[in-house]
Every structure is written in C-alpha cells, then in structure tokens.
XYZ file of C-alpha atoms in Angstrom:
715
model
C 89.803 146.377 163.092
C 93.136 144.229 162.882
C 96.149 145.408 160.572
C 97.404 143.175 157.842
C 99.358 144.969 155.418
C 100.904 142.125 152.913
C 101.278 144.214 149.674
C 103.351 147.440 150.796
C 101.325 150.063 151.294
C 103.518 153.009 150.344
C 103.052 155.829 153.029
C 103.135 152.951 155.866
C 106.200 151.507 154.000
C 107.784 154.992 154.709
C 106.602 154.958 158.440
C 108.079 151.561 158.833
C 111.363 152.523 157.613
C 111.614 155.367 160.165
C 110.729 153.411 163.053
C 113.602 151.146 162.206
C 116.290 153.702 162.666
C 117.971 153.918 165.861
C 116.537 155.459 168.542
C 119.642 157.028 169.753
C 119.553 159.221 166.549
C 116.199 160.601 167.732
C 116.781 163.033 170.754
C 113.716 164.826 169.739
C 110.201 164.309 168.681
C 109.435 164.187 164.815
C 105.911 165.028 163.934
C 104.331 163.034 161.150
C 103.222 165.271 158.106
C 99.369 165.993 158.089
C 99.476 164.398 154.881
C 100.614 160.874 156.259
C 98.484 161.428 159.317
C 95.291 161.664 157.519
C 96.208 157.919 155.607
C 97.268 156.381 158.470
C 93.867 155.257 159.882
C 94.053 152.773 156.595
C 96.896 150.440 158.260
C 94.406 149.241 160.600
C 92.249 147.796 157.415
C 92.236 144.211 156.583
C 92.686 142.971 153.005
C 89.692 143.744 151.013
C 87.660 140.505 150.857
C 87.506 140.412 154.549
C 84.863 142.790 154.650
C 82.383 140.540 152.634
C 79.508 139.416 155.194
C 79.838 135.771 154.431
C 77.358 135.137 157.105
C 74.553 137.311 155.358
C 75.572 136.882 152.128
C 77.896 133.699 151.806
C 77.630 133.738 147.572
C 78.663 137.407 147.198
C 81.974 137.598 144.920
C 84.369 140.028 145.105
C 86.075 140.539 141.928
C 89.003 142.642 140.193
C 89.919 143.215 136.713
C 93.492 141.987 135.717
C 96.082 141.948 132.817
C 96.558 138.305 132.734
C 100.334 138.341 131.596
C 100.519 140.468 134.808
C 99.028 137.751 137.095
C 100.683 134.898 135.403
C 104.266 136.404 136.689
C 103.440 134.910 140.256
C 105.068 138.129 141.610
C 103.879 140.964 143.813
C 100.983 141.406 141.493
C 99.643 138.294 141.690
C 99.585 138.262 145.577
C 98.068 141.703 145.559
C 94.776 140.226 143.659
C 94.735 136.885 145.090
C 94.943 138.420 148.768
C 92.409 140.833 148.469
C 89.694 139.177 145.664
C 87.777 136.406 145.164
C 87.584 136.391 141.260
C 89.406 137.548 138.413
C 88.140 138.866 135.112
C 90.891 139.280 132.567
C 90.870 142.170 130.569
C 91.672 141.158 127.439
C 93.216 137.904 126.981
C 90.137 135.690 127.190
C 88.449 137.434 123.711
C 88.468 136.607 120.592
C 91.081 138.921 119.264
C 93.368 137.766 121.760
C 92.737 134.030 120.954
C 92.062 133.815 117.158
C 95.175 134.554 114.703
C 94.966 135.806 111.246
C 94.257 132.603 109.695
C 91.623 131.439 112.141
C 93.646 129.403 114.219
C 93.179 129.598 118.115
C 95.783 129.389 120.674
C 94.725 129.055 124.281
C 98.271 128.565 125.834
C 97.927 131.763 127.710
C 94.476 131.120 129.159
C 95.675 127.600 130.380
C 98.391 129.164 132.263
C 95.861 131.570 133.514
C 93.755 128.801 135.086
C 96.471 126.875 136.257
C 98.045 130.161 138.189
C 94.577 130.933 139.519
C 93.879 127.109 140.836
C 97.232 127.438 142.539
C 96.223 130.756 144.335
C 92.527 129.402 145.007
C 90.894 132.240 143.271
C 88.206 132.104 140.641
C 87.844 133.470 136.970
C 85.219 135.063 135.176
C 84.878 134.578 131.698
C 84.953 137.931 129.547
C 83.619 137.684 126.808
C 82.433 135.152 124.415
C 80.276 137.276 121.930
C 81.364 141.163 121.596
C 81.698 143.980 118.585
C 84.955 144.798 119.996
C 88.324 143.356 120.632
C 87.705 140.883 117.719
C 89.640 139.023 114.966
C 87.758 141.092 112.518
C 90.554 140.972 109.793
C 90.137 136.837 109.935
C 86.181 136.857 110.229
C 86.049 139.513 107.273
C 88.238 137.244 105.303
C 85.790 134.240 106.005
C 82.830 136.516 104.055
C 84.698 137.994 101.863
C 84.078 137.655 97.803
C 85.100 134.417 96.789
C 87.271 133.901 93.868
C 85.964 132.147 90.800
C 87.383 128.519 90.512
C 88.420 128.020 86.824
C 89.294 124.336 85.893
C 89.961 124.507 82.230
C 89.206 120.776 81.735
C 85.581 121.388 83.412
C 83.464 122.716 80.520
C 85.104 126.076 80.469
C 86.491 126.141 77.128
C 86.977 128.468 74.202
C 87.428 128.510 70.794
C 91.202 128.942 69.757
C 92.672 129.891 66.403
C 96.487 129.579 65.716
C 97.775 131.100 62.575
C 101.587 130.024 61.707
C 102.471 133.623 60.284
C 100.989 136.917 59.196
C 100.223 137.454 55.178
C 99.877 140.387 53.293
C 95.992 140.843 53.148
C 93.188 140.651 56.144
C 91.064 137.930 54.183
C 94.172 135.447 53.539
C 92.903 133.868 56.854
C 89.127 133.591 57.370
C 86.872 131.938 59.794
C 83.286 131.319 59.102
C 80.556 130.476 60.817
C 77.336 128.942 58.881
C 73.937 130.312 60.163
C 71.245 127.795 60.702
C 68.837 130.220 59.624
C 70.205 132.929 57.320
C 69.982 136.482 59.010
C 67.084 138.843 57.869
C 67.688 141.781 55.497
C 66.971 144.962 57.577
C 66.893 143.634 60.940
C 69.314 144.834 63.884
C 71.720 142.182 65.194
C 73.966 142.353 68.007
C 77.118 140.187 68.605
C 78.780 139.651 72.027
C 81.757 137.705 73.246
C 84.653 137.573 75.141
C 88.139 137.417 73.328
C 91.533 137.984 73.294
C 94.759 137.577 71.014
C 98.428 136.691 71.919
C 99.382 139.905 70.351
C 96.780 143.183 70.068
C 94.963 143.081 66.807
C 92.018 144.094 64.993
C 89.816 141.706 63.359
C 87.553 142.144 60.399
C 83.983 141.113 60.730
C 81.750 140.467 57.644
C 78.487 139.047 56.547
C 78.030 137.607 53.233
C 75.060 135.551 51.096
C 77.815 134.497 48.653
C 76.930 137.502 46.356
C 77.051 140.586 48.661
C 79.384 141.211 51.296
C 78.678 143.654 54.424
C 82.151 144.968 56.038
C 82.559 145.890 59.391
C 82.244 147.085 62.063
C 85.779 145.343 62.804
C 86.391 144.032 66.610
C 89.491 145.108 68.477
C 91.156 142.371 70.588
C 93.898 142.906 73.518
C 96.017 140.673 75.239
C 93.751 139.803 78.014
C 90.404 138.677 78.368
C 87.635 141.412 77.453
C 84.093 142.153 76.306
C 83.139 142.622 72.480
C 80.088 144.025 71.483
C 79.165 145.326 67.672
C 75.675 145.926 66.299
C 75.067 145.566 62.641
C 72.058 145.668 59.961
C 72.519 143.105 56.831
C 71.716 144.518 53.696
C 71.047 141.022 52.296
C 69.849 137.698 53.879
C 73.040 136.931 55.420
C 74.208 132.945 55.538
C 77.584 133.258 56.773
C 79.594 135.381 59.235
C 83.004 135.783 58.448
C 86.104 136.669 60.641
C 89.232 137.729 58.572
C 92.851 137.758 60.072
C 95.157 137.339 57.438
C 97.499 139.665 58.750
C 97.961 138.370 62.154
C 100.326 135.559 63.486
C 99.578 133.704 66.524
C 96.958 132.887 68.865
C 93.298 134.225 68.717
C 90.473 133.003 71.469
C 86.705 133.406 71.151
C 84.207 132.564 74.055
C 80.827 133.214 75.386
C 79.648 134.386 71.671
C 75.993 135.532 71.412
C 74.084 136.597 68.492
C 70.779 138.247 68.945
C 68.206 139.700 66.666
C 66.713 143.314 67.764
C 63.855 142.332 70.394
C 64.667 138.885 70.926
C 67.043 137.299 73.607
C 67.382 133.994 71.370
C 70.971 132.983 70.661
C 71.778 132.393 67.102
C 74.919 131.047 67.704
C 74.930 127.254 68.356
C 77.512 126.173 71.417
C 78.746 129.837 71.695
C 80.332 128.889 75.123
C 82.514 126.188 73.306
C 81.771 123.958 76.146
C 80.417 121.390 74.093
C 82.668 119.249 71.471
C 80.648 120.858 68.324
C 82.318 122.874 65.935
C 80.021 121.369 62.642
C 78.780 125.499 61.934
C 82.468 126.409 61.659
C 84.711 126.095 59.049
C 87.660 127.787 56.650
C 88.619 127.355 53.116
C 90.076 124.415 52.219
C 93.544 126.069 51.156
C 93.873 127.721 54.608
C 96.663 126.292 56.621
C 95.985 127.718 59.974
C 93.902 125.481 62.746
C 91.238 126.079 64.979
C 89.881 123.884 67.787
C 87.924 124.010 70.912
C 90.522 124.013 73.938
C 90.406 124.607 77.553
C 91.769 128.080 77.399
C 89.025 129.989 78.816
C 90.490 132.279 81.497
C 87.343 133.258 83.213
C 84.964 135.725 82.601
C 85.687 139.362 82.298
C 82.228 139.985 83.704
C 79.737 137.890 85.129
C 76.008 137.811 86.423
C 75.602 137.434 90.073
C 71.875 136.131 91.171
C 70.912 138.243 94.200
C 67.841 135.956 94.886
C 67.779 133.262 97.490
C 65.592 130.257 96.729
C 64.944 131.484 93.122
C 63.202 128.335 92.234
C 61.156 128.135 95.415
C 62.695 124.600 96.123
C 63.166 125.559 100.110
C 61.175 127.181 102.505
C 63.850 130.316 102.740
C 61.335 133.341 101.815
C 64.038 135.790 103.069
C 64.117 137.341 99.338
C 60.506 137.652 99.024
C 57.917 139.981 100.826
C 54.661 140.652 100.248
C 51.612 142.611 101.731
C 48.042 141.139 102.631
C 48.995 137.855 102.819
C 48.033 135.306 105.044
C 50.985 133.803 106.505
C 53.753 135.618 108.707
C 54.609 138.954 109.001
C 56.772 140.522 106.141
C 56.893 136.969 104.439
C 55.596 135.582 101.117
C 53.279 132.377 100.921
C 54.997 129.161 99.620
C 52.531 127.352 97.396
C 51.382 123.525 97.757
C 53.696 120.974 95.444
C 52.326 121.734 92.071
C 51.872 125.189 92.500
C 55.419 126.085 90.548
C 55.644 126.753 86.715
C 54.153 124.363 84.492
C 52.707 122.344 87.506
C 56.172 121.465 88.724
C 57.447 122.120 92.343
C 56.224 125.122 94.215
C 55.732 128.802 93.761
C 55.574 132.141 95.680
C 51.556 132.895 95.694
C 50.660 136.198 96.894
C 46.892 137.068 97.342
C 45.646 140.796 96.168
C 42.826 142.138 98.137
C 39.235 143.049 97.307
C 38.038 146.803 96.661
C 41.420 148.181 97.193
C 42.026 152.282 96.753
C 45.320 152.040 95.425
C 47.357 149.730 92.860
C 50.038 149.273 95.463
C 47.841 148.358 98.401
C 48.971 144.733 97.874
C 52.685 144.389 96.729
C 55.119 141.616 96.119
C 58.566 142.785 96.591
C 61.863 140.848 95.565
C 64.752 141.832 97.761
C 68.448 141.372 97.225
C 71.165 141.410 99.750
C 72.921 145.034 98.725
C 71.904 148.742 97.758
C 72.692 148.865 93.620
C 74.705 151.688 92.443
C 74.205 154.034 89.557
C 75.528 152.617 86.375
C 75.274 148.839 87.636
C 73.871 146.706 84.591
C 71.162 144.192 85.779
C 68.785 141.724 84.448
C 65.822 140.015 85.510
C 63.508 137.271 84.894
C 60.759 135.634 86.401
C 57.894 132.910 85.292
C 54.222 134.252 86.339
C 50.960 133.832 86.115
C 47.345 134.530 87.874
C 43.933 133.529 88.524
C 42.747 136.475 86.373
C 44.506 138.228 83.653
C 46.354 141.766 84.943
C 49.211 143.969 83.700
C 51.330 144.749 86.781
C 53.414 147.461 87.527
C 56.881 147.347 89.031
C 58.690 149.952 91.238
C 62.547 150.451 92.627
C 62.355 150.490 96.534
C 65.516 150.818 98.721
C 63.966 148.374 100.852
C 60.083 146.952 101.019
C 58.004 149.967 100.964
C 60.847 152.601 100.373
C 59.583 153.759 97.209
C 62.530 155.588 95.129
C 61.583 155.347 91.308
C 58.468 153.953 88.909
C 58.843 151.045 86.359
C 61.821 149.310 87.752
C 61.540 146.290 85.223
C 58.812 147.396 83.483
C 54.869 146.234 83.164
C 54.562 142.577 82.888
C 51.289 141.573 81.405
C 50.122 138.442 83.652
C 47.676 135.770 82.108
C 46.103 132.777 83.501
C 48.956 130.552 81.646
C 52.638 130.364 82.875
C 54.986 132.488 80.950
C 58.440 134.070 81.399
C 59.066 137.665 81.955
C 62.579 139.400 81.347
C 63.792 142.995 81.636
C 67.335 144.010 81.743
C 68.924 147.397 81.907
C 71.245 149.776 83.764
C 70.396 151.378 87.228
C 69.670 155.037 86.861
C 70.302 157.926 89.137
C 67.043 158.173 90.684
C 67.113 154.443 90.884
C 70.544 154.325 92.784
C 70.272 152.941 96.468
C 67.802 150.448 95.425
C 67.681 146.726 96.868
C 63.950 145.663 96.275
C 61.849 145.522 93.437
C 58.028 145.855 93.966
C 55.011 144.492 92.025
C 51.697 146.318 92.404
C 49.368 143.826 92.351
C 45.902 145.434 93.185
C 45.681 146.893 89.737
C 42.095 145.241 88.785
C 40.658 146.531 92.099
C 39.178 143.155 93.295
C 40.536 140.145 94.702
C 43.323 138.190 92.465
C 45.917 135.409 93.586
C 49.309 135.708 91.706
C 52.006 133.182 91.497
C 55.836 133.564 90.647
C 58.572 131.085 90.264
C 61.924 131.000 88.609
C 62.687 134.687 89.737
C 66.473 135.676 88.895
C 67.667 138.947 89.493
C 71.208 139.081 88.159
C 73.822 142.216 88.496
C 76.955 142.244 86.319
C 80.190 141.865 88.294
C 83.696 142.612 87.201
C 87.026 140.835 88.309
C 87.514 137.364 89.476
C 85.689 137.291 92.413
C 81.782 136.924 93.429
C 80.105 138.320 96.683
C 78.759 135.771 98.907
C 74.777 135.789 99.374
C 73.167 136.845 102.792
C 72.358 133.347 103.482
C 76.318 132.214 102.880
C 77.388 134.970 105.156
C 75.105 133.815 107.914
C 76.297 130.208 107.630
C 79.563 131.143 107.710
C 79.425 133.320 110.577
C 77.137 131.031 112.493
C 79.925 128.625 112.098
C 82.871 130.889 113.250
C 80.642 131.714 116.338
C 80.107 128.148 117.227
C 83.886 127.219 116.376
C 85.096 130.326 118.812
C 82.657 129.620 121.668
C 83.307 125.640 121.576
C 86.868 126.089 121.565
C 87.203 128.554 124.296
C 84.818 126.382 126.636
C 86.502 123.275 126.007
C 89.901 124.882 127.480
C 87.980 126.518 130.470
C 84.870 124.665 131.380
C 86.401 122.967 134.334
C 87.399 125.920 136.249
C 85.621 128.690 134.870
C 81.897 128.773 135.576
C 80.228 132.379 134.899
C 80.701 134.093 131.761
C 79.972 137.372 129.996
C 78.080 135.546 127.219
C 77.106 138.605 125.239
C 78.838 142.292 125.856
C 77.121 145.655 125.252
C 74.637 144.704 122.448
C 72.335 147.961 123.155
C 72.537 150.984 120.544
C 73.281 154.090 122.780
C 71.446 156.202 120.261
C 68.397 153.800 119.778
C 68.721 152.056 122.927
C 65.741 149.581 122.408
C 67.659 148.463 119.328
C 70.740 146.442 118.724
C 74.361 148.010 117.915
C 75.346 147.692 114.260
C 77.857 148.719 111.871
C 75.371 148.405 108.992
C 75.548 152.685 108.439
C 79.350 153.039 109.242
C 81.618 153.479 106.840
C 84.743 151.136 106.287
C 86.953 153.794 107.115
C 85.071 154.337 110.299
C 85.655 151.044 111.671
C 88.406 149.932 114.242
C 90.539 147.314 113.135
C 89.252 144.764 115.924
C 85.572 145.815 115.291
C 83.148 143.091 114.069
C 79.201 143.147 114.596
C 77.965 139.330 114.696
C 74.684 140.954 114.794
C 74.985 142.508 111.186
C 75.077 138.807 109.825
C 73.316 136.695 112.334
C 70.369 139.287 113.125
C 68.522 139.774 116.439
C 68.914 136.133 117.465
C 72.671 136.310 117.784
C 72.639 136.515 121.174
C 69.757 133.535 121.475
C 72.568 131.540 119.575
C 75.345 132.914 121.510
C 73.498 131.649 125.058
C 72.714 128.751 123.434
C 75.964 127.565 122.163
C 77.644 128.426 125.892
C 75.076 126.304 127.398
C 75.599 123.511 124.857
C 79.656 123.355 125.192
C 80.001 124.890 128.986
C 78.376 123.224 131.984
C 74.606 123.365 132.540
C 75.201 124.991 136.027
C 77.145 127.798 134.444
C 75.979 131.257 135.513
C 75.691 133.275 132.171
C 75.454 137.190 132.032
C 74.733 139.744 129.571
C 76.584 142.871 129.999
C 76.382 146.438 128.943
C 77.722 150.007 130.066
C 75.826 153.486 130.991
C 72.760 151.762 132.180
C 72.959 154.041 134.961
C 73.306 157.233 132.657
C 70.703 156.265 129.889
C 67.934 154.590 131.860
C 66.354 153.838 128.347
C 69.128 151.827 127.747
C 68.815 149.765 130.660
C 65.183 149.022 129.765
C 66.129 148.219 126.278
C 68.691 145.729 127.939
C 66.304 144.217 129.727
C 63.605 143.632 127.216
C 66.434 142.094 124.800
C 67.015 139.540 127.651
C 63.043 138.764 127.575
C 63.469 138.505 123.691
C 66.516 136.103 124.477
C 64.393 133.875 126.498
C 61.217 133.837 124.735
C 63.226 132.552 121.678
C 64.655 129.339 123.847
C 67.810 130.566 125.445
C 68.233 131.126 129.357
C 70.157 134.036 130.746
C 70.931 134.133 134.549
C 72.170 137.312 134.725
C 72.584 141.080 134.072
C 75.799 143.323 134.379
C 76.213 146.473 134.430
C 79.624 148.016 134.080
C 79.459 151.600 135.784
C 82.477 153.184 134.681
C 81.189 156.336 136.434
C 82.415 159.548 137.910
C 81.969 161.601 141.359
C 79.333 163.765 139.719
C 77.458 160.739 138.298
C 73.500 161.275 138.978
C 72.809 159.107 142.184
C 69.219 159.154 141.242
C 69.598 157.262 138.062
C 72.226 154.992 139.743
C 69.541 154.139 142.286
C 67.162 153.931 139.654
C 68.903 151.438 137.702
C 69.363 149.105 140.598
C 65.761 149.058 140.989
C 64.931 148.247 137.278
C 67.452 145.513 137.380
C 66.187 144.134 140.945
C 62.804 144.001 139.109
C 64.093 141.217 136.393
C 64.703 138.648 139.197
C 68.080 137.915 137.564
C 71.305 137.870 139.231
C 72.731 141.368 139.049
C 76.451 142.085 138.673
C 78.197 145.061 138.891
C 80.693 144.105 136.390
C 83.558 146.766 136.107
C 83.243 149.470 138.566
C 85.580 152.449 138.729
C 84.975 156.026 139.371
C 86.910 159.065 138.181
C 87.032 162.380 139.538
C 87.402 164.471 136.163
C 90.729 165.161 136.468
C 94.389 163.668 136.159
C 96.023 162.094 139.272
C 98.454 164.902 138.998
C 95.620 167.604 139.792
C 93.794 165.435 142.065
C 93.115 166.869 145.901
C 92.341 165.756 149.160
C 88.397 167.083 148.366
C 88.649 164.845 145.196
C 89.638 161.867 146.890
C 86.910 162.420 149.611
C 84.276 162.798 147.100
C 85.725 159.562 145.108
C 85.314 157.538 148.342
C 81.813 159.028 149.035
C 80.737 157.779 145.569
C 82.370 154.446 146.049
C 80.471 154.130 149.392
C 76.757 154.940 147.836
C 77.487 152.342 144.949
C 78.010 149.666 147.123
C 75.555 150.487 149.894
C 72.987 151.162 146.978
C 73.459 147.887 145.500
C 72.993 146.101 148.653
C 70.102 147.972 149.651
C 68.353 147.449 146.039
C 69.099 144.296 144.588
C 68.103 141.510 146.920
C 70.361 139.101 148.582
C 69.817 136.181 146.548
C 69.990 138.536 143.302
C 73.626 139.885 144.413
C 76.314 138.250 142.325
C 79.031 140.638 143.552
C 81.034 143.548 142.475
C 83.986 143.597 140.220
C 86.262 146.739 140.821
C 87.668 146.943 137.076
C 91.097 148.861 137.935
C 92.095 148.286 141.538
C 94.980 150.884 141.297
C 94.820 154.453 139.499
C 95.628 154.129 136.017
C 98.983 154.581 134.594
C 99.478 157.359 132.233
C 100.450 155.097 129.518
C 97.085 152.948 129.788
C 94.554 152.497 127.042
C 91.759 152.666 129.650
C 91.277 156.015 131.282
C 94.943 156.923 131.113
C 96.074 158.928 134.298
C 93.006 158.974 135.905
C 92.853 158.121 139.905
C 90.374 155.644 139.231
C 91.067 153.035 142.128
C 91.145 151.763 145.495
C 94.724 151.839 145.539
C 97.177 154.490 144.228
C 99.519 153.217 141.634
C 102.177 152.171 144.161
C 99.662 150.253 146.154
C 99.069 152.330 148.753
C 95.279 152.464 150.069
C 93.090 155.607 149.712
C 90.035 156.779 151.147
C 88.094 155.008 148.582
C 89.195 152.163 150.045
C 88.163 152.476 153.346
C 84.858 153.712 152.040
C 84.157 150.435 149.638
C 85.065 147.944 152.707
C 82.930 149.981 155.293
C 80.112 149.587 152.196
C 81.074 145.673 152.092
C 80.696 145.021 155.732
C 77.663 147.523 156.348
C 79.434 149.534 158.690
C-alpha cells in the first residue's frame, strides 16, 4: 500500500517534525514510543475511498456525515471530506427545521452554497431528510393548525340592539323598553330567556312581564362591561303580553344580542329577529314620552360562547364518511354507506344508510357511530340533532364511547323513537364524569331483533366553545398539513434536484414499543414534546409516507433514488420487519420506494447475530440497502478509552463492513455512510465526548480506519 497523507495525521506529523531536525544534534539512537509504533503502520494507508473495489462494485458509494457550515468554509475540513469520501450527508442543514422560518418562509441560501461547494470538489450530496418528526419547524406547523380566530364584520349581519339613554333618572321605570309577544305567554308555564349583553358601565336591568293589568317583577339581569351570557328563568302568573326591560337609573349604552325565549320542553324561539341581524324592530317599543333611543347597530363584538359542529359532512353532501362508522354494513370496513340521491331527509339529497342484521343476539349487534375529532371533558356542554327514519318503527338507544366500540356510558343523547317518516330528533346536556373522554355517540340499531334499515341525515353534534377562536376540523388540519408537506418538498427539490439525486424521503417512521405501527405524538402530553417535534402522520394518517414519496417523485427527477430510513433495526428485528411491511404498504398504495436505510448507531458489544439477521431481512426485499449513519461506540468517553477498546472498535467496524458486503448482493449495495468520521467532541449533541470515529479529533487515523479500509477492499 502506498503512503498518502494529505490531512495531517497527528502522530505522523510529530514524527515528520523530528525527522526535520538537524542530524548533527542526534548523536544517539532515539527509540520511538511504543504508543507511536503501534499506529505507525497507518501511514501506509491511502485515502479511504481508494479502498472501494470499483471493478467489483462500481456503484458503491462511500459517504460521510458532515456539518454544512463546516464544509462550505473550504478549509482543511472540506479537504478531509472530499479526499476520503464520495458523498456527503448534511446532519441538519437540509431539514425542515433548518430551512423554514417562524412565519413559514423558506431560505435555501445555505443549501445552494453547499451544492456549489460540493460541485467544485466533485463530491455528491445525499439528501437528508424530506419527512421526519424531529428537526421540524414545529412552532410554525402548529400555528397553521391552531384554533382559528372568529372574524367579525360589524357590517355583515352581526348586529346588536343598542339602547342609549341620555342620563340616569330617579326610578328604574323611568326608562322602559318593551317587547310585545306575538302570542301571549301561558300562565303557569316555565320560560327561559337567554341572551348576550353588556353595558357601558356595570348595571342591573329590571326584567318584568305584564298583561296590562298585572305585572311580575324579576329576576333582574346583571350586565358587565364586556359581552357575557345571561340566562333567567321565570313562570308568569298571567298570560303575559309584554316583556319589559327597565333601566331608568342608567345613563349610557346597553347592548342586547342573540336573544332566545323558549317554553319548557320546547326549542322554539318566541322572540322574532332575536339576533338583530334583520332590520326589524316591529315588536319592540317604548312609551312615547321617553327620550332615549334604541336601534339595530353593527356593534356585536362576537359571541362570548358559540357552538362548534364536530361532524364532517353533516348534510351528506359529499362522499366524506370520516365522521360515520357502522357495523353490519355492506361496503368498506369501518365506513357507513351513503345512499343514492333522493334518500336524504324529505327525499332531498343523500342520507347515511345503515342496515341491521336479522336475528341478532343483542341490541348493539348493529351500531351506528358518529365520531368527533376530540375527546370531550367533564362539564363540557353539547347539543345533538339529526333527522332520522327507518323502514320499520323502532326506539333505538344511544351510548357514549371513547372510540367506535369503546363503551363508556349508557344513554348519551337519549333514546330516539324512529318512525317510517322523517323526523328531527334533538338532545342537549353536559358531559358527566362517566362520559368524560368520549368522542363517539353510538346508536344501537338491532332493537327489533329482525332486519331493519335506518336513514340518517343533517347530523349536527356541537360543543360549546368560549373565547374568540374555533378549532379546525380533522379534515381542515389534514388539508393544511398536506399543503405544508407539498410546499416544503417542492421547495427543497426545486433548489436541489439538479445536483442531489438520492434522498431519505421518510425518516424513522416506526414506533419502538409497537414496531409494526407508526410513531405518533397523539398520546404525548404537550410538555413532553421537544420544540422541534411534529408528527406529520398524526394529521395525514398511515398514507403520509405514500404522499411524501409521491411528492418527491413529482417534484424531483424520475431517476432519483428514494430511501426510507430508520434506526435500531439491528437491535429490534421486529422493527426491521415492521419497516419492511410498511414499505410494502407504501408500494401497494401507489408510491415507489427504491431503498431502505439502516442507521446502525451501535457499540462494540452489539449483537453480531442480529446484525447479520438484519442484513438478511433487508437483502430479501430486493431493495437497495444503505448503511446510512454508521458509528460505533465503546461504552466509554474518549478520556477513558484503552488500546483494547480501540482494537474492539476496529474489529466491530470490520464485522459490519464485511457482513454488509457478504449478505447484501452487489446489485443492492448502495453503500455505507460513516456518520461521524472523527471522534465526537465533548460539546457535541451527538454522542458527545465518545471516540466513535475512524479518526481522532485531530484527524489521526485509528485502528478502525485500517479495519474499515481492509473491509472495503476485501483484505
């Protein structure tokens, strides 16, 4: 082997300086220290990439993990990488978190400089990575799916009743506003009045009812200086014809909005134009001698509370059945059938159609589920309504579930009596302690113990919200995150595709505890998320990788090589099998995966049998196989390492290279990337202070260098 040391081999440099000293000063033999002698053989090795057998495997790529900022300085670090390796993988600088700003803007300046510097050196770049849960600009992505603000336009049907009094008078009846009932209230019936209201200063309005001869006083209505909800309940002792609001001792502005008056057992609003969004005050009036003014104005400040519908496609106008599930149905697993046009309420549009089976054992053998996007908490107010009919009359029962099939509590929204004619059913209430955590309403449909067909339409399940924001639906979040993934991948590939021809498209998808399932953040507490952690799959589902691979192909080059990559595949063989199964899933859903990357951040005592088994499993896929991030630790810090440790490390490096070449067919060998060519500095975030490399921190070759080189060459 020839000697070529371009980089400054630490120990050899010392020897060189000694040899430059004047011979006249050396009148006796100098014996080299044993620690120097045992490494002196390394000076005879060539640069590392010279040991790849290009005749036997011309496509084999020897890669290195690098810092983009270090490499573009064009100093000794640049020369070191370019001399020893074919390809570079940037550790961080080509990831979403490095490119995307807090406002979503993308800056590719560093990537462009990286590409230009690589071109000059004649070394290729491996793209890392397009879709991962870590190193993401999570702060920005989370803002795109955050609760949206309610936009209030005071000139767009969002008005209130404004009452302005010029001064405060002596008696509460000195200013009065009356509402004349179209139909008198009924003596002895309980009524509830609700509205939103505020005043220019804190005040209590007197609320009276009268038939012209008798007056009922109270309960009074307390108003604050900001919009708030008001609810009063009363039972008139006469057939009241007028409601009276009295505020004679007040000087300033009063505001009423969203006024609803209902009789017990009814949801019909007895107040006409209670939202004040129409220009109609015909039922309102004041005594003629009163000098205050009242009018409909664009002064509503947005609801103090409002209701959010949890159901997608409530009116069954589209093919979206994401909110509806059923058992014993004829199409698709876990989906509800959408009927033909004309099956909807009153023969208009479409309905959800669910067929119950014949001779069931239990009422719940056929169930229809309505699922919301979130789990509800104790004390949360809800209201539910739907239009429903059946081929045969039946009284069905409801349950609260924490997912379809996860029973929590009986009679969630009552027991609708279903007839053969369309009718509307409604129910409202507050989530109880035993219902807490529910996100699904289940209806038991096998009540007749014989076959029946049910039709559901106009399904509205609302929860009460407070503040000035409203949550996005699951569908809205999915659309938003799909857009962001496409925007990110298309932007990166537009800049890089002319030079970067291979990519980690999806990185680390599989869960460690459930290795046949995807990683997820759904069960993590907010405090447990890292600041750069964002799970695309939690919004896009299992097909998130299908989408990523399709986008990479669409915006890159047809000939690009696309990898899926994960870690601990040699440690957990089930994870390796789970990743292989996921590749099969991706490809059966229309995307192409060219290769599988195994990271291999291992130690000298890692299980060699499992390493071999992993390579065998990967080879059997027929895919390109890449060792994507190889480094080997000794379970000690550099300051504690012994000669025996370094010999063991060299032996393990040799084992990995040899087994890769032995068990992965040449046609499937993409190559090996050394993730940390030098030992790791103490301050590094990656295995800090560990001697994991082929070179020391001062770029002296280690025994691992020789072992790795010999493995590449087959010696």
